[in-house]
Amino acid sequence: MSISSASAGANRIKNRGRLNRARTISFTWDGKSLNAYDGDTLASALLANGIHLTGRSFKYHRPRGILSAGPEEPNAIVDIARDTARRQPNVRATVQEVFDGMQANSQNRFPALIFDVGAVNDFFGPFIPAGFYYKTFMWPASFWKHVYEPFIRRAAGLGTAPTEADPDTYANRYAHCDVLVAGGGPAGIAAALAAARKGKSVILCDENADFGGHLRADIHAQIDGQPAMDWVASAVAELRSLDNATVLNRTTAFGYYTANMVALAERVTDHIADPDPELPRERLWQVRAGTVLIATGAIERHLVFHGNDRPAVMLASAAQMFANHFGVSIGKRVGVYTACDSAWQAAFDLHEAGSPIALIVDTRSEVPSQLLAKANDLGIAVKPGHKVTATSGRLRISSMTVEAENGHGKEKTPIDALIVSGGWTPSVHLFSQSRGRLKFDADNGRFLPDEVAENCICIGGCNGAMTLADALDDAANATGSKPANCEETGSMVGYQIGTSNGKTDSAFDKSFIDFQNDVTAKDIRLAVREGMLSIEHVKRYTTTGMATDQGKMSNMHGLAIAATELGREIPDIGLTTFRAPYTPVTFGTIINHAKGKLFDVTRTTPIHSWAQEHGAVFEDVGNWKRTWYFPKPGEDMQAAVNRECAATRNAAGIFDASTLGKIEVVGPDAVKFMELMYTNPWQKLAVGRCRYGIMLREDGFIYDDGVVGRLAEDRFHVTTTTGGAPRVLNHMEDYLQTEFPDWKVWLTSTSEQWAVIAVQGPKAREIIEPFVEDIDLDDMPHMSIREGRFCGVRTRLMRVSFTGELGFEINVPANYGRSVWEKIWERGEPLGLTPYGTEAMHVLRAEKGFIIVGQDTDGTVTPDDANLSWAIGKKKTDFVGIRGLKRIDLVAEGRRQLVGLKTLDPREVLEEGAQIVEDPHQPIPMKMIGFVTSSYWSENCGRSIALALIENGRAQMGEKLHVPMANGAIAVEVCETVFIDPDGSKLNG
Amino acid sequence: MDDVLQIEPLAGRRFAATGIALEPAPFCERFSLRAGPEEVAEVGKEIGIALPVKPKSSKTLKKISALWLGPDEWLIMAAPETGLSAKMSKLDGTLCSAVDVSHRNTAIYVEGPNALAVLNAGCPQNLSLTAFPKGACSRTIIGKSEIILLRESPERFRVECWRSFSDYVWNFLVDAGKSAQI
């Protein structure tokens, strides 16, 4: 076979590979235009175009190439863009599929990939050992923030984050299945097919574009009498045709959570040149599976020797994948360095595909005779029992130096690529995430699944299968079916972990174990010498296994070197913990739908649209949008609030109170329940009357408040604060379900059943009177509730006031809210009716000294502190909080009590939260005796007003106190909390 | 008053994409019904429908639907012309709680071959026909909002939610509807 000069790269192998070569697509690499075929990864396309150098390493800026053909890739980490907004750094070139118009760029280099200034670090390598930053940047402390950290941040790090907002969308899907198969190699496919044929609901996922796993790199294996990849194609086609099977390619099972919940990341459009804009870029799958079959295969390891990181040093299986699947040749004179049988077959495939093998070096002196015979047949030179001790070549490997185990026969062989294999590491990541226990297989130098913690079964390579037949047997056993027949030539026997050329203590040794974080074998040894005994410490000190590849190739090497240095066995040192995600997952996928207007719920009332049309400004109260104030043209907030407050006291105001929490308490035990939940007495509250209720927690502090109306002997209409609605219902339900489950009383939230329109002010009655039917307003004293009709609509009409004015709260079914509001507005506007918002509501209630729970209380305020002792039923023997109120510190002298404050300068408005002292001239720190809880300009009083919690406040009426501020103390006088109409004549008028 | 209009929170909205259509359900009367095990039979007799007692099940008789929401909780729904309010008022002497929540909730019909995929974008429940057959109902979630889900047919679901959450639920279903195609 010979290399064709096909248009998608000079290194395409004639008649090799499974890509469709009918059409070429075009992309750029560092600005240069190149061609590829559909199905190429960026890695295969670059290799086809003769490009091995793909990036610079993290610490030493050493030139690096493509090491693998899969998600374990530590080196070829690149930046991929469609346009300026759709750009992602740190993409693995071995995973990213090429699409027409793709812009790919190398990272971590300046000014150019082939000449990088940062590479001076490579020469200073001996002076940048493990822990260098810990040791160097310790002193002086003040240097850290302005010198060391900015320097390290600029020098380190891979890629640059995009600066524009991500315009793509992401999706989520919850799914349930009997069997989830993670991994679509031979074991996974066979098991998925067997389970689906038995009628189980099955989800099969694989991280690659094509199913088949390592079979994609294989051209010899046969399953059920046909080429293995034909068997894969027909099995996947059968699965896709079944209603009970879901087949997901480009989908990585990245996290294994409690009770067989497995998270998958599906890449939907990253491989498409011109995706449908409605399609999500990625989709998160949250799968709840009856059984999880973990068929995640195994990952080939590199070998640890000096100079093992030069571009064109590549895993043997990767080279085989590039040749057999992508039809790409990696070199014209290829060296082989292995400790495992599988690399021999890779070498034979490459040799037959036009990449002559210069020499096979095997660390083992005993190599299976059939491999030696085949090499002999092909005329390939072999050196069993030898090792590679060095390599040369700056931007691409140019030679390897080989010597015998005993150090004799040192010889340099010119090569243009080197394929390596240290054996295979089973991918136990998902199994380990499921809290399954691993055991060490000393014969083969690997950890294997042992005790399961979830309902899962490991099959194939991740379970230690070394041949295709073993993998298919695993699948059959897991599904209770007959194994497929197979013929094959491959085997994964043979391994090497740790350094393959012994200890090298030279300061210039570059035997890398972790390529992405530039960790060498000697770094691990140094860490151990400096006292890191646990592998978890070694990991953090050297950063081995901490890069985006999470040490998929390096962990076993690091472990073996540390074990040797400590003189202990590998199982005694333990393994670092496997954590989700298996490969990096974008934030977009994790938040999926929850962005923009779906970031959180925005709740609006039925009257919201009217307020919008009338120029309202809104404020956020929990998830609600509440009307804050209604500015007229030219008005600022203060002017609007002043006008709204004055109009309400002089004529009438209209206010949307729909967000108030409402709970209907129904049942023969309703009154008994109310007695328990609130401090007030309820037995004697007559039907048709209302009462202001205080709710405490067990500790005796105020939890919520609200007006409660009695609709019938066994039915109460309870209102809560806007923010308190959900927690008050939960608090009530908690007592009902856990303490009094046999009481005949039920709670229903009716917050959203009723739109609530408050009409407050001297003209309130005049305005609403014509709309009221079946209710006698003359028979409605302050604090009463009636059912009847309003504007022809069913109503619960309450005469209540949070302003101190004559007032009504009109409850109508929510769908009628806006229409009824408009009717009232139509009639009231000529009479001076003015819409007001929450800010005016706050001022109006403060003028009357009415508290707002959460503003004038902070969870440490008792009813007495808030001057609300009158609301506690004196004869009551029980309610939630009654014992708390008797605590010594709650009845002690000196508690902070709610009082009013008047600034001596009436124009000065205090800041809410400001602290209060007796003597402003005392030394700092001063003794604080309280703080301001509410403070406003009151247009109705013609001055500022404030509420405050002050130690022994009620005993200090008329006293002068001080509020220290940045530019001087403000003098205030303690006063009653009621600033307007102290005898309540307006309320009852 | 003659011209006091009802305004449903999702009035006028429509959405359709491949295999999925969303539509606000017309207004209906709804009651939250609470009753202990001893009263279930009597309550059912008064309103003319035997209350379902099996979890996740519903019953529809003479255009009145009763949805099981918990061991002592049902949602009773019917079109306005059914006279549900009158039937519920017969319960006044019975040991139970019936509270009108007609305006608290609103509903969205989710219909089409992709209905299940759209709902499962935000609802973690197993909605396969075996686990959630026709007539099945459940109080569950869509994204960050509580909903009550009722399967009216294999490809038609009714999503009930509180009115102020309906804009979020609608937008979520639209977002999911655009991306439902696998």
PDB file of C-alpha atoms in Angstrom, chain A residues 169-177 246-248 266 278-280 283 285 592-594 597-606 623-624 664 666-668 714-715 729 733 737 744 746-754 770-771 773 790-794 813-820 822-823, chain B residues 1-9 27 30 32-39 72-73 92 94-105 116-127 141 143-145 162-173 175-182:
ATOM      1  CA  THR A 169     -28.637  27.008  23.981  1.00  0.00           C
ATOM      2  CA  TYR A 170     -28.355  23.862  26.079  1.00  0.00           C
ATOM      3  CA  ALA A 171     -30.945  21.264  27.007  1.00  0.00           C
ATOM      4  CA  ASN A 172     -31.739  18.710  29.658  1.00  0.00           C
ATOM      5  CA  ARG A 173     -33.485  15.348  29.556  1.00  0.00           C
ATOM      6  CA  TYR A 174     -34.486  13.116  32.421  1.00  0.00           C
ATOM      7  CA  ALA A 175     -34.750   9.472  31.390  1.00  0.00           C
ATOM      8  CA  HIS A 176     -35.466   6.116  32.970  1.00  0.00           C
ATOM      9  CA  CYS A 177     -34.409   2.723  31.663  1.00  0.00           C
ATOM     10  CA  THR A 246     -32.139   4.711  22.793  1.00  0.00           C
ATOM     11  CA  VAL A 247     -28.761   4.950  21.090  1.00  0.00           C
ATOM     12  CA  LEU A 248     -26.614   8.008  21.854  1.00  0.00           C
ATOM     13  CA  GLU A 266     -24.441  14.658  24.640  1.00  0.00           C
ATOM     14  CA  GLU A 278     -33.023  25.887  17.424  1.00  0.00           C
ATOM     15  CA  LEU A 279     -30.898  22.859  18.308  1.00  0.00           C
ATOM     16  CA  PRO A 280     -29.109  22.875  21.653  1.00  0.00           C
ATOM     17  CA  ARG A 283     -27.776  18.098  26.123  1.00  0.00           C
ATOM     18  CA  TRP A 285     -29.097  13.443  30.283  1.00  0.00           C
ATOM     19  CA  ASN A 592     -28.934  23.817  30.531  1.00  0.00           C
ATOM     20  CA  HIS A 593     -32.364  25.526  30.379  1.00  0.00           C
ATOM     21  CA  ALA A 594     -31.797  27.689  33.479  1.00  0.00           C
ATOM     22  CA  LYS A 597     -35.622  34.334  31.660  1.00  0.00           C
ATOM     23  CA  LEU A 598     -35.538  30.700  32.786  1.00  0.00           C
ATOM     24  CA  PHE A 599     -32.797  31.387  35.323  1.00  0.00           C
ATOM     25  CA  ASP A 600     -35.500  31.719  37.951  1.00  0.00           C
ATOM     26  CA  VAL A 601     -39.251  32.149  38.192  1.00  0.00           C
ATOM     27  CA  THR A 602     -40.521  35.740  37.900  1.00  0.00           C
ATOM     28  CA  ARG A 603     -43.937  35.988  39.541  1.00  0.00           C
ATOM     29  CA  THR A 604     -46.331  38.772  38.592  1.00  0.00           C
ATOM     30  CA  THR A 605     -49.834  39.618  39.828  1.00  0.00           C
ATOM     31  CA  PRO A 606     -53.009  39.863  37.694  1.00  0.00           C
ATOM     32  CA  ASN A 623     -39.604  35.979  43.200  1.00  0.00           C
ATOM     33  CA  TRP A 624     -42.339  38.604  42.902  1.00  0.00           C
ATOM     34  CA  GLU A 664     -57.513  28.855  54.162  1.00  0.00           C
ATOM     35  CA  VAL A 666     -60.796  24.645  57.404  1.00  0.00           C
ATOM     36  CA  GLY A 667     -62.226  21.972  59.671  1.00  0.00           C
ATOM     37  CA  PRO A 668     -63.880  21.452  63.060  1.00  0.00           C
ATOM     38  CA  ASP A 714     -64.772  26.196  61.038  1.00  0.00           C
ATOM     39  CA  ARG A 715     -63.165  28.380  58.357  1.00  0.00           C
ATOM     40  CA  LEU A 729     -47.648  27.197  55.334  1.00  0.00           C
ATOM     41  CA  GLU A 733     -48.134  21.821  58.055  1.00  0.00           C
ATOM     42  CA  GLN A 737     -48.432  16.441  60.345  1.00  0.00           C
ATOM     43  CA  LYS A 744     -59.582  17.543  61.746  1.00  0.00           C
ATOM     44  CA  TRP A 746     -56.785  21.204  56.635  1.00  0.00           C
ATOM     45  CA  LEU A 747     -54.662  23.971  55.126  1.00  0.00           C
ATOM     46  CA  THR A 748     -54.922  25.203  51.548  1.00  0.00           C
ATOM     47  CA  SER A 749     -52.826  27.937  49.985  1.00  0.00           C
ATOM     48  CA  THR A 750     -55.103  30.486  48.349  1.00  0.00           C
ATOM     49  CA  SER A 751     -52.443  33.182  47.818  1.00  0.00           C
ATOM     50  CA  GLU A 752     -53.010  33.102  44.086  1.00  0.00           C
ATOM     51  CA  GLN A 753     -56.756  32.419  44.102  1.00  0.00           C
ATOM     52  CA  TRP A 754     -57.452  36.017  45.094  1.00  0.00           C
ATOM     53  CA  PRO A 770     -71.542  51.457  44.176  1.00  0.00           C
ATOM     54  CA  PHE A 771     -69.798  48.173  43.369  1.00  0.00           C
ATOM     55  CA  GLU A 773     -73.647  43.861  46.418  1.00  0.00           C
ATOM     56  CA  PHE A 790     -68.123  43.247  43.971  1.00  0.00           C
ATOM     57  CA  CYS A 791     -68.676  44.453  40.396  1.00  0.00           C
ATOM     58  CA  GLY A 792     -70.834  41.375  40.067  1.00  0.00           C
ATOM     59  CA  VAL A 793     -67.907  39.140  40.977  1.00  0.00           C
ATOM     60  CA  ARG A 794     -67.677  36.948  44.070  1.00  0.00           C
ATOM     61  CA  PRO A 813     -60.935  35.766  41.965  1.00  0.00           C
ATOM     62  CA  ALA A 814     -57.582  36.440  40.303  1.00  0.00           C
ATOM     63  CA  ASN A 815     -58.761  36.319  36.679  1.00  0.00           C
ATOM     64  CA  TYR A 816     -61.037  39.286  37.467  1.00  0.00           C
ATOM     65  CA  GLY A 817     -58.326  41.266  39.267  1.00  0.00           C
ATOM     66  CA  ARG A 818     -57.357  43.633  36.482  1.00  0.00           C
ATOM     67  CA  SER A 819     -60.953  44.261  35.309  1.00  0.00           C
ATOM     68  CA  VAL A 820     -62.183  45.074  38.817  1.00  0.00           C
ATOM     69  CA  GLU A 822     -59.965  49.216  36.247  1.00  0.00           C
ATOM     70  CA  LYS A 823     -63.598  49.688  37.333  1.00  0.00           C
TER      71      LYS A 823
ATOM     72  CA  MET B   1     -71.621  44.664  36.032  1.00  0.00           C
ATOM     73  CA  ASP B   2     -71.751  43.495  32.492  1.00  0.00           C
ATOM     74  CA  ASP B   3     -68.229  44.007  31.245  1.00  0.00           C
ATOM     75  CA  VAL B   4     -66.001  42.651  34.015  1.00  0.00           C
ATOM     76  CA  LEU B   5     -63.767  40.351  32.013  1.00  0.00           C
ATOM     77  CA  GLN B   6     -61.905  37.273  33.119  1.00  0.00           C
ATOM     78  CA  ILE B   7     -58.302  37.380  31.955  1.00  0.00           C
ATOM     79  CA  GLU B   8     -56.524  34.032  31.945  1.00  0.00           C
ATOM     80  CA  PRO B   9     -52.781  34.445  32.597  1.00  0.00           C
ATOM     81  CA  PHE B  27     -60.838  28.127  32.264  1.00  0.00           C
ATOM     82  CA  ARG B  30     -61.104  23.658  40.580  1.00  0.00           C
ATOM     83  CA  SER B  32     -58.701  21.465  46.556  1.00  0.00           C
ATOM     84  CA  LEU B  33     -60.429  18.672  48.470  1.00  0.00           C
ATOM     85  CA  ARG B  34     -59.085  17.283  51.736  1.00  0.00           C
ATOM     86  CA  ALA B  35     -60.725  14.387  53.600  1.00  0.00           C
ATOM     87  CA  GLY B  36     -59.659  11.579  55.896  1.00  0.00           C
ATOM     88  CA  PRO B  37     -60.005   7.879  54.998  1.00  0.00           C
ATOM     89  CA  GLU B  38     -63.308   7.520  56.898  1.00  0.00           C
ATOM     90  CA  GLU B  39     -64.943  10.276  54.874  1.00  0.00           C
ATOM     91  CA  ASP B  72     -56.023  12.835  51.974  1.00  0.00           C
ATOM     92  CA  GLU B  73     -55.848  15.250  49.062  1.00  0.00           C
ATOM     93  CA  ASP B  92     -70.791  21.952  53.832  1.00  0.00           C
ATOM     94  CA  THR B  94     -69.391  16.850  55.681  1.00  0.00           C
ATOM     95  CA  LEU B  95     -66.159  16.369  57.575  1.00  0.00           C
ATOM     96  CA  CYS B  96     -63.736  17.619  54.922  1.00  0.00           C
ATOM     97  CA  SER B  97     -62.211  20.759  53.446  1.00  0.00           C
ATOM     98  CA  ALA B  98     -63.208  21.991  49.997  1.00  0.00           C
ATOM     99  CA  VAL B  99     -61.494  25.209  48.925  1.00  0.00           C
ATOM    100  CA  ASP B 100     -62.074  26.960  45.633  1.00  0.00           C
ATOM    101  CA  VAL B 101     -58.760  27.273  43.781  1.00  0.00           C
ATOM    102  CA  SER B 102     -60.208  27.833  40.285  1.00  0.00           C
ATOM    103  CA  HIS B 103     -58.163  30.988  39.804  1.00  0.00           C
ATOM    104  CA  ARG B 104     -55.094  29.860  41.714  1.00  0.00           C
ATOM    105  CA  ASN B 105     -54.147  27.439  38.960  1.00  0.00           C
ATOM    106  CA  LEU B 116     -42.892  13.155  26.695  1.00  0.00           C
ATOM    107  CA  ALA B 117     -39.478  14.431  25.649  1.00  0.00           C
ATOM    108  CA  VAL B 118     -40.579  18.034  26.243  1.00  0.00           C
ATOM    109  CA  LEU B 119     -41.908  17.294  29.722  1.00  0.00           C
ATOM    110  CA  ASN B 120     -38.876  15.205  30.645  1.00  0.00           C
ATOM    111  CA  ALA B 121     -36.676  18.205  29.927  1.00  0.00           C
ATOM    112  CA  GLY B 122     -37.766  19.504  33.319  1.00  0.00           C
ATOM    113  CA  CYS B 123     -39.747  16.741  35.012  1.00  0.00           C
ATOM    114  CA  PRO B 124     -37.655  13.967  36.593  1.00  0.00           C
ATOM    115  CA  GLN B 125     -40.501  11.420  36.740  1.00  0.00           C
ATOM    116  CA  ASN B 126     -40.668   8.298  34.619  1.00  0.00           C
ATOM    117  CA  LEU B 127     -43.405   9.186  32.118  1.00  0.00           C
ATOM    118  CA  ILE B 141     -41.953  19.736  39.033  1.00  0.00           C
ATOM    119  CA  GLY B 143     -37.599  22.976  36.132  1.00  0.00           C
ATOM    120  CA  LYS B 144     -38.004  25.228  39.176  1.00  0.00           C
ATOM    121  CA  SER B 145     -41.807  25.223  39.342  1.00  0.00           C
ATOM    122  CA  TRP B 162     -50.049  28.271  39.950  1.00  0.00           C
ATOM    123  CA  ARG B 163     -50.888  31.294  37.871  1.00  0.00           C
ATOM    124  CA  SER B 164     -47.817  33.385  38.680  1.00  0.00           C
ATOM    125  CA  PHE B 165     -45.597  30.420  37.742  1.00  0.00           C
ATOM    126  CA  SER B 166     -47.368  29.903  34.417  1.00  0.00           C
ATOM    127  CA  ASP B 167     -45.178  32.329  32.444  1.00  0.00           C
ATOM    128  CA  TYR B 168     -42.087  30.423  33.601  1.00  0.00           C
ATOM    129  CA  VAL B 169     -43.646  27.019  32.919  1.00  0.00           C
ATOM    130  CA  TRP B 170     -44.805  28.114  29.459  1.00  0.00           C
ATOM    131  CA  ASN B 171     -41.369  29.512  28.583  1.00  0.00           C
ATOM    132  CA  PHE B 172     -39.688  26.376  29.870  1.00  0.00           C
ATOM    133  CA  LEU B 173     -41.908  24.149  27.733  1.00  0.00           C
ATOM    134  CA  ASP B 175     -37.468  26.159  25.300  1.00  0.00           C
ATOM    135  CA  ALA B 176     -37.730  22.395  25.707  1.00  0.00           C
ATOM    136  CA  GLY B 177     -40.021  22.143  22.691  1.00  0.00           C
ATOM    137  CA  LYS B 178     -37.394  23.684  20.445  1.00  0.00           C
ATOM    138  CA  SER B 179     -34.793  21.155  21.507  1.00  0.00           C
ATOM    139  CA  ALA B 180     -36.917  18.032  21.898  1.00  0.00           C
ATOM    140  CA  GLN B 181     -35.841  16.376  18.660  1.00  0.00           C
ATOM    141  CA  ILE B 182     -33.133  13.833  19.382  1.00  0.00           C
TER     142      ILE B 182
END
